[in-house]
């Protein structure tokens, strides 16, 4: 990333250019990202191409002031962190679905981040409702977060009876658990952005992908709650879990909600795309 791109990204997040890549700065960047850059799949339903290249991701997230899904958000955030001096690794994960079945390979992209003041951290600004702050990568106990109680634990055998990491603890797959429920299974081998192209294509085109079957735009609010626009339903969830939903009746209301609640300027309302 060029320095002008770094400055523009930080301006979008509302953060000053940090002097050092410390854990405190990482926590601030992580939370500000969740509050500012929405998790959204609008490109799929607007017919926009999703390209997993750093420059294209920065054009969308910074230049276009849009959001994205995991590959885009964590891809762009990882590039920013690396430019700020953090040691960043892209990690592949498989998301737990119904009956705790694991999804496809390269189902999700998350980040392992090393800071100058010690320690590795799991950063993830692209999973929708997830931890508000980075999680200590090597901590196997409970980690309290505004979004719940998290644990990162060594994973057991998968459905085929295979345990990741060739039975060595250092290379073992890890399960990320929120409030007792597994969220995704993480591989610890570093990857490159291009490795995730097949996963992004599948999620953008498969009729069984939840991204092709729904419209979502969501971000964390200043009080620790969440605001989500799903189709025409606008839901505000407070930090204590209370929810209020209302239907937006006109296209002008929908476009206004994208603009005023998420900072996204659209020239037309996204319509659920039919696949398969």
Tab-separated table of C-alpha atoms in Angstrom:
chain	number	residue	atom	x	y	z
A	1	UNK	CA	0.000	0.000	0.000
A	2	UNK	CA	1.127	3.531	-0.741
A	3	UNK	CA	1.201	6.050	2.103
A	4	UNK	CA	-1.710	7.981	0.559
A	5	UNK	CA	-3.816	4.802	0.624
A	6	UNK	CA	-2.888	4.149	4.240
A	7	UNK	CA	-3.856	7.715	5.179
A	8	UNK	CA	-7.166	7.440	3.315
A	9	UNK	CA	-7.977	4.096	4.978
A	10	UNK	CA	-7.219	5.497	8.440
A	11	UNK	CA	-9.352	8.578	7.713
A	12	UNK	CA	-12.262	6.307	6.876
A	13	UNK	CA	-11.799	4.530	10.198
A	14	UNK	CA	-11.411	7.820	12.059
A	15	UNK	CA	-8.012	6.812	13.456
A	16	UNK	CA	-4.730	8.723	13.583
A	17	UNK	CA	-1.672	7.202	11.939
A	18	UNK	CA	-0.114	5.184	14.788
A	19	UNK	CA	3.513	5.500	15.831
A	20	UNK	CA	3.937	1.792	16.574
A	21	UNK	CA	2.092	-1.420	15.663
A	22	UNK	CA	1.061	-2.287	19.212
A	23	UNK	CA	-1.775	-4.416	20.544
A	24	UNK	CA	-3.628	-1.336	21.830
A	25	UNK	CA	-3.565	0.196	18.351
A	26	UNK	CA	-4.699	-3.123	16.869
A	27	UNK	CA	-7.662	-3.196	19.236
A	28	UNK	CA	-8.628	0.356	18.280
A	29	UNK	CA	-8.323	-0.348	14.559
A	30	UNK	CA	-10.315	-3.583	14.857
A	31	UNK	CA	-13.228	-1.993	16.692
A	32	UNK	CA	-13.283	1.111	14.484
A	33	UNK	CA	-13.317	-1.128	11.396
A	34	UNK	CA	-16.359	-3.030	12.673
A	35	UNK	CA	-18.153	0.242	13.413
A	36	UNK	CA	-17.283	1.939	10.124
A	37	UNK	CA	-16.917	-0.636	7.340
A	38	UNK	CA	-20.038	-2.782	7.029
A	39	UNK	CA	-20.201	-6.502	6.463
A	40	UNK	CA	-22.230	-6.710	3.246
A	41	UNK	CA	-22.824	-8.930	0.223
A	42	UNK	CA	-24.402	-6.311	-2.032
A	43	UNK	CA	-21.948	-6.813	-4.885
A	44	UNK	CA	-23.332	-10.300	-5.502
A	45	UNK	CA	-26.825	-8.917	-6.048
A	46	UNK	CA	-25.746	-5.766	-7.900
A	47	UNK	CA	-23.855	-7.812	-10.490
A	48	UNK	CA	-20.497	-6.362	-9.431
A	49	UNK	CA	-17.337	-8.418	-9.916
A	50	UNK	CA	-15.501	-9.484	-6.757
A	51	UNK	CA	-11.749	-9.472	-7.375
A	52	UNK	CA	-9.372	-10.685	-4.663
A	53	UNK	CA	-6.476	-8.403	-5.472
A	54	UNK	CA	-5.176	-5.863	-2.976
A	55	UNK	CA	-5.583	-2.853	-5.226
A	56	UNK	CA	-9.167	-3.760	-6.151
A	57	UNK	CA	-10.092	-4.357	-2.512
A	58	UNK	CA	-8.707	-0.962	-1.533
A	59	UNK	CA	-10.584	0.690	-4.397
A	60	UNK	CA	-13.815	-0.768	-3.055
A	61	UNK	CA	-13.363	-0.383	0.704
A	62	UNK	CA	-11.448	2.903	0.758
A	63	UNK	CA	-12.141	4.616	-2.579
A	64	UNK	CA	-15.726	3.419	-2.927
A	65	UNK	CA	-16.479	3.555	0.826
A	66	UNK	CA	-18.138	0.164	0.611
A	67	UNK	CA	-17.969	-2.936	2.759
A	68	UNK	CA	-17.749	-6.561	1.715
A	69	UNK	CA	-17.648	-10.086	3.022
A	70	UNK	CA	-14.775	-11.903	4.726
A	71	UNK	CA	-12.339	-12.157	1.833
A	72	UNK	CA	-12.691	-8.477	1.030
A	73	UNK	CA	-12.823	-7.051	4.553
A	74	UNK	CA	-10.056	-9.135	6.099
A	75	UNK	CA	-8.064	-8.934	2.864
A	76	UNK	CA	-8.131	-5.136	2.931
A	77	UNK	CA	-7.646	-4.922	6.713
A	78	UNK	CA	-4.691	-7.297	6.520
A	79	UNK	CA	-3.079	-5.085	3.879
A	80	UNK	CA	-3.547	-2.030	6.102
A	81	UNK	CA	-2.080	-3.781	9.136
A	82	UNK	CA	0.942	-4.975	7.148
A	83	UNK	CA	1.516	-1.434	5.864
A	84	UNK	CA	1.446	-0.181	9.471
A	85	UNK	CA	4.204	-2.614	10.452
A	86	UNK	CA	2.274	-5.593	11.824
A	87	UNK	CA	3.321	-9.150	10.962
A	88	UNK	CA	0.160	-10.490	9.272
A	89	UNK	CA	-0.748	-13.998	8.093
A	90	UNK	CA	-3.900	-14.866	6.152
A	91	UNK	CA	-5.546	-18.005	7.530
A	92	UNK	CA	-8.170	-20.234	5.955
A	93	UNK	CA	-11.159	-21.494	7.913
A	94	UNK	CA	-14.261	-23.642	7.429
A	95	UNK	CA	-17.448	-22.308	8.972
A	96	UNK	CA	-19.683	-24.490	11.136
A	97	UNK	CA	-23.196	-24.750	9.728
A	98	UNK	CA	-26.322	-26.716	10.558
A	99	UNK	CA	-25.736	-29.660	12.894
A	100	UNK	CA	-22.159	-28.366	13.251
A	101	UNK	CA	-21.187	-29.512	9.766
A	102	UNK	CA	-18.105	-27.824	8.367
A	103	UNK	CA	-18.338	-25.765	5.201
A	104	UNK	CA	-16.154	-25.823	2.113
A	105	UNK	CA	-12.361	-25.365	2.125
A	106	UNK	CA	-11.428	-21.668	2.038
A	107	UNK	CA	-14.885	-20.937	3.422
A	108	UNK	CA	-13.588	-17.992	5.434
A	109	UNK	CA	-10.521	-15.770	5.698
A	110	UNK	CA	-9.216	-14.581	9.073
A	111	UNK	CA	-5.973	-12.925	10.209
A	112	UNK	CA	-3.207	-13.836	12.618
A	113	UNK	CA	-1.475	-10.624	13.652
A	114	UNK	CA	1.788	-10.223	15.601
A	115	UNK	CA	2.430	-6.940	17.403
A	116	UNK	CA	5.705	-5.276	18.409
A	117	UNK	CA	4.847	-5.576	22.089
A	118	UNK	CA	4.469	-9.333	21.949
A	119	UNK	CA	1.842	-11.923	21.249
A	120	UNK	CA	-0.186	-13.209	18.333
A	121	UNK	CA	-3.805	-12.154	17.863
A	122	UNK	CA	-6.770	-13.464	15.885
A	123	UNK	CA	-8.230	-10.465	14.065
A	124	UNK	CA	-11.476	-10.898	12.152
A	125	UNK	CA	-13.512	-7.965	10.837
A	126	UNK	CA	-15.291	-10.083	8.227
A	127	UNK	CA	-17.467	-12.622	10.017
A	128	UNK	CA	-20.541	-10.540	10.682
A	129	UNK	CA	-21.455	-10.927	14.355
A	130	UNK	CA	-18.157	-11.884	15.988
A	131	UNK	CA	-15.690	-10.588	18.567
A	132	UNK	CA	-15.424	-6.818	18.738
A	133	UNK	CA	-11.756	-7.021	19.705
A	134	UNK	CA	-8.895	-9.276	18.605
A	135	UNK	CA	-8.587	-12.583	20.471
A	136	UNK	CA	-5.327	-13.828	21.993
A	137	UNK	CA	-4.264	-16.508	19.534
A	138	UNK	CA	-2.391	-18.691	22.000
A	139	UNK	CA	-4.860	-18.423	24.893
A	140	UNK	CA	-6.878	-21.631	25.288
A	141	UNK	CA	-9.069	-20.327	28.101
A	142	UNK	CA	-12.193	-18.182	28.036
A	143	UNK	CA	-11.798	-14.707	26.588
A	144	UNK	CA	-14.433	-12.146	27.469
A	145	UNK	CA	-15.479	-9.735	24.730
A	146	UNK	CA	-18.398	-7.290	24.335
A	147	UNK	CA	-19.884	-9.786	21.847
A	148	UNK	CA	-19.681	-12.788	24.179
A	149	UNK	CA	-17.330	-15.340	25.673
A	150	UNK	CA	-14.832	-16.781	23.201
A	151	UNK	CA	-12.416	-19.679	23.258
A	152	UNK	CA	-9.790	-20.822	20.774
A	153	UNK	CA	-9.178	-24.545	21.266
A	154	UNK	CA	-7.366	-27.350	19.520
A	155	UNK	CA	-9.795	-29.039	17.135
A	156	UNK	CA	-10.658	-32.727	17.217
A	157	UNK	CA	-11.026	-35.024	14.179
A	158	UNK	CA	-13.258	-33.869	11.336
A	159	UNK	CA	-16.104	-35.876	9.746
A	160	UNK	CA	-13.562	-38.029	7.911
A	161	UNK	CA	-11.786	-38.808	11.171
A	162	UNK	CA	-8.814	-36.656	10.220
A	163	UNK	CA	-7.202	-34.311	12.709
A	164	UNK	CA	-5.524	-31.277	11.157
A	165	UNK	CA	-1.852	-30.570	11.628
A	166	UNK	CA	-0.601	-34.123	11.187
A	167	UNK	CA	-1.030	-34.783	14.900
A	168	UNK	CA	1.389	-32.062	16.009
A	169	UNK	CA	0.047	-29.509	18.463
A	170	UNK	CA	1.874	-26.597	16.790
A	171	UNK	CA	0.161	-27.232	13.452
A	172	UNK	CA	-3.224	-28.397	14.752
A	173	UNK	CA	-6.434	-26.907	13.437
A	174	UNK	CA	-8.177	-24.637	15.923
A	175	UNK	CA	-11.863	-24.225	16.689
A	176	UNK	CA	-13.107	-20.710	17.457
A	177	UNK	CA	-16.025	-20.929	19.885
A	178	UNK	CA	-18.473	-18.204	20.890
A	179	UNK	CA	-20.733	-18.687	23.919
A	180	UNK	CA	-20.193	-22.431	23.760
A	181	UNK	CA	-21.032	-22.774	20.057
A	182	UNK	CA	-18.284	-23.450	17.473
A	183	UNK	CA	-18.075	-20.729	14.828
A	184	UNK	CA	-15.314	-21.892	12.509
A	185	UNK	CA	-12.346	-24.242	12.237
A	186	UNK	CA	-9.102	-22.434	11.547
A	187	UNK	CA	-6.008	-23.763	9.798
A	188	UNK	CA	-2.760	-22.257	11.095
A	189	UNK	CA	-0.805	-22.553	7.820
A	190	UNK	CA	-0.424	-19.082	6.251
A	191	UNK	CA	-2.087	-18.528	2.866
A	192	UNK	CA	-2.039	-15.844	0.175
A	193	UNK	CA	-5.047	-13.860	-1.008
A	194	UNK	CA	-5.240	-15.730	-4.308
A	195	UNK	CA	-5.823	-19.007	-2.465
A	196	UNK	CA	-9.311	-17.799	-1.545
A	197	UNK	CA	-10.542	-17.133	-5.099
A	198	UNK	CA	-12.366	-20.472	-5.346
A	199	UNK	CA	-14.126	-19.914	-2.022
A	200	UNK	CA	-15.184	-16.401	-3.006
A	201	UNK	CA	-16.463	-17.672	-6.368
A	202	UNK	CA	-18.467	-20.451	-4.698
A	203	UNK	CA	-20.047	-18.096	-2.172
A	204	UNK	CA	-20.866	-15.621	-4.946
A	205	UNK	CA	-22.448	-18.114	-7.332
A	206	UNK	CA	-23.649	-21.286	-5.589
A	207	UNK	CA	-27.419	-21.547	-5.064
A	208	UNK	CA	-26.776	-23.137	-1.659
A	209	UNK	CA	-24.514	-20.338	-0.426
A	210	UNK	CA	-26.270	-18.151	2.141
A	211	UNK	CA	-24.700	-15.136	0.427
A	212	UNK	CA	-26.628	-15.766	-2.799
A	213	UNK	CA	-29.874	-16.420	-0.923
A	214	UNK	CA	-29.961	-13.266	1.188
A	215	UNK	CA	-29.161	-9.557	1.192
A	216	UNK	CA	-27.286	-8.239	4.206
A	217	UNK	CA	-25.535	-5.055	5.294
A	218	UNK	CA	-24.496	-4.868	8.946
A	219	UNK	CA	-22.130	-3.080	11.307
A	220	UNK	CA	-21.420	-2.652	15.014
A	221	UNK	CA	-22.884	0.517	16.561
A	222	UNK	CA	-21.154	2.950	18.901
A	223	UNK	CA	-22.966	1.554	21.964
A	224	UNK	CA	-21.823	-2.004	21.212
A	225	UNK	CA	-25.033	-3.094	19.514
A	226	UNK	CA	-25.597	-3.790	15.833
A	227	UNK	CA	-27.586	-2.351	12.948
A	228	UNK	CA	-28.526	-4.567	10.015
A	229	UNK	CA	-30.384	-3.969	6.758
A	230	UNK	CA	-31.563	-7.272	5.315
A	231	UNK	CA	-33.531	-6.691	2.145
A	232	UNK	CA	-36.030	-4.040	3.290
A	233	UNK	CA	-35.945	-4.967	6.978
A	234	UNK	CA	-33.915	-2.608	9.159
A	235	UNK	CA	-33.023	-4.125	12.542
A	236	UNK	CA	-31.372	-2.271	15.409
A	237	UNK	CA	-30.029	-4.509	18.172
A	238	UNK	CA	-28.899	-2.879	21.407
A	239	UNK	CA	-25.894	-4.036	23.422
A	240	UNK	CA	-28.237	-5.881	25.820
A	241	UNK	CA	-29.787	-7.846	22.953
A	242	UNK	CA	-33.075	-5.957	22.591
A	243	UNK	CA	-34.154	-5.838	18.935
A	244	UNK	CA	-36.345	-3.479	16.957
A	245	UNK	CA	-37.182	-4.176	13.305
A	246	UNK	CA	-39.137	-2.129	10.802
A	247	UNK	CA	-39.858	-2.581	7.117
A	248	UNK	CA	-38.789	0.158	4.724
A	249	UNK	CA	-41.584	0.752	2.271
A	250	UNK	CA	-40.004	2.634	-0.626
A	251	UNK	CA	-36.808	2.437	-2.643
A	252	UNK	CA	-35.950	5.943	-1.444
A	253	UNK	CA	-36.113	4.770	2.177
A	254	UNK	CA	-33.877	1.792	1.428
A	255	UNK	CA	-31.290	3.878	-0.406
A	256	UNK	CA	-31.461	6.459	2.393
A	257	UNK	CA	-30.796	3.761	5.010
A	258	UNK	CA	-27.752	2.531	3.103
A	259	UNK	CA	-26.491	6.101	2.857
A	260	UNK	CA	-27.274	7.387	6.351
A	261	UNK	CA	-26.762	4.222	8.409
A	262	UNK	CA	-23.862	2.636	6.535
A	263	UNK	CA	-22.290	5.407	4.461
A	264	UNK	CA	-22.976	3.527	1.221
A	265	UNK	CA	-24.127	5.476	-1.826
A	266	UNK	CA	-26.073	3.323	-4.300
A	267	UNK	CA	-27.873	4.331	-7.488
A	268	UNK	CA	-30.359	1.463	-7.251
A	269	UNK	CA	-31.764	-0.892	-4.653
A	270	UNK	CA	-30.066	-4.317	-4.633
A	271	UNK	CA	-32.464	-7.104	-5.614
A	272	UNK	CA	-31.955	-10.710	-4.580
A	273	UNK	CA	-30.316	-12.461	-7.505
A	274	UNK	CA	-31.680	-15.829	-8.538
A	275	UNK	CA	-29.090	-18.589	-8.957
A	276	UNK	CA	-29.268	-22.212	-9.932
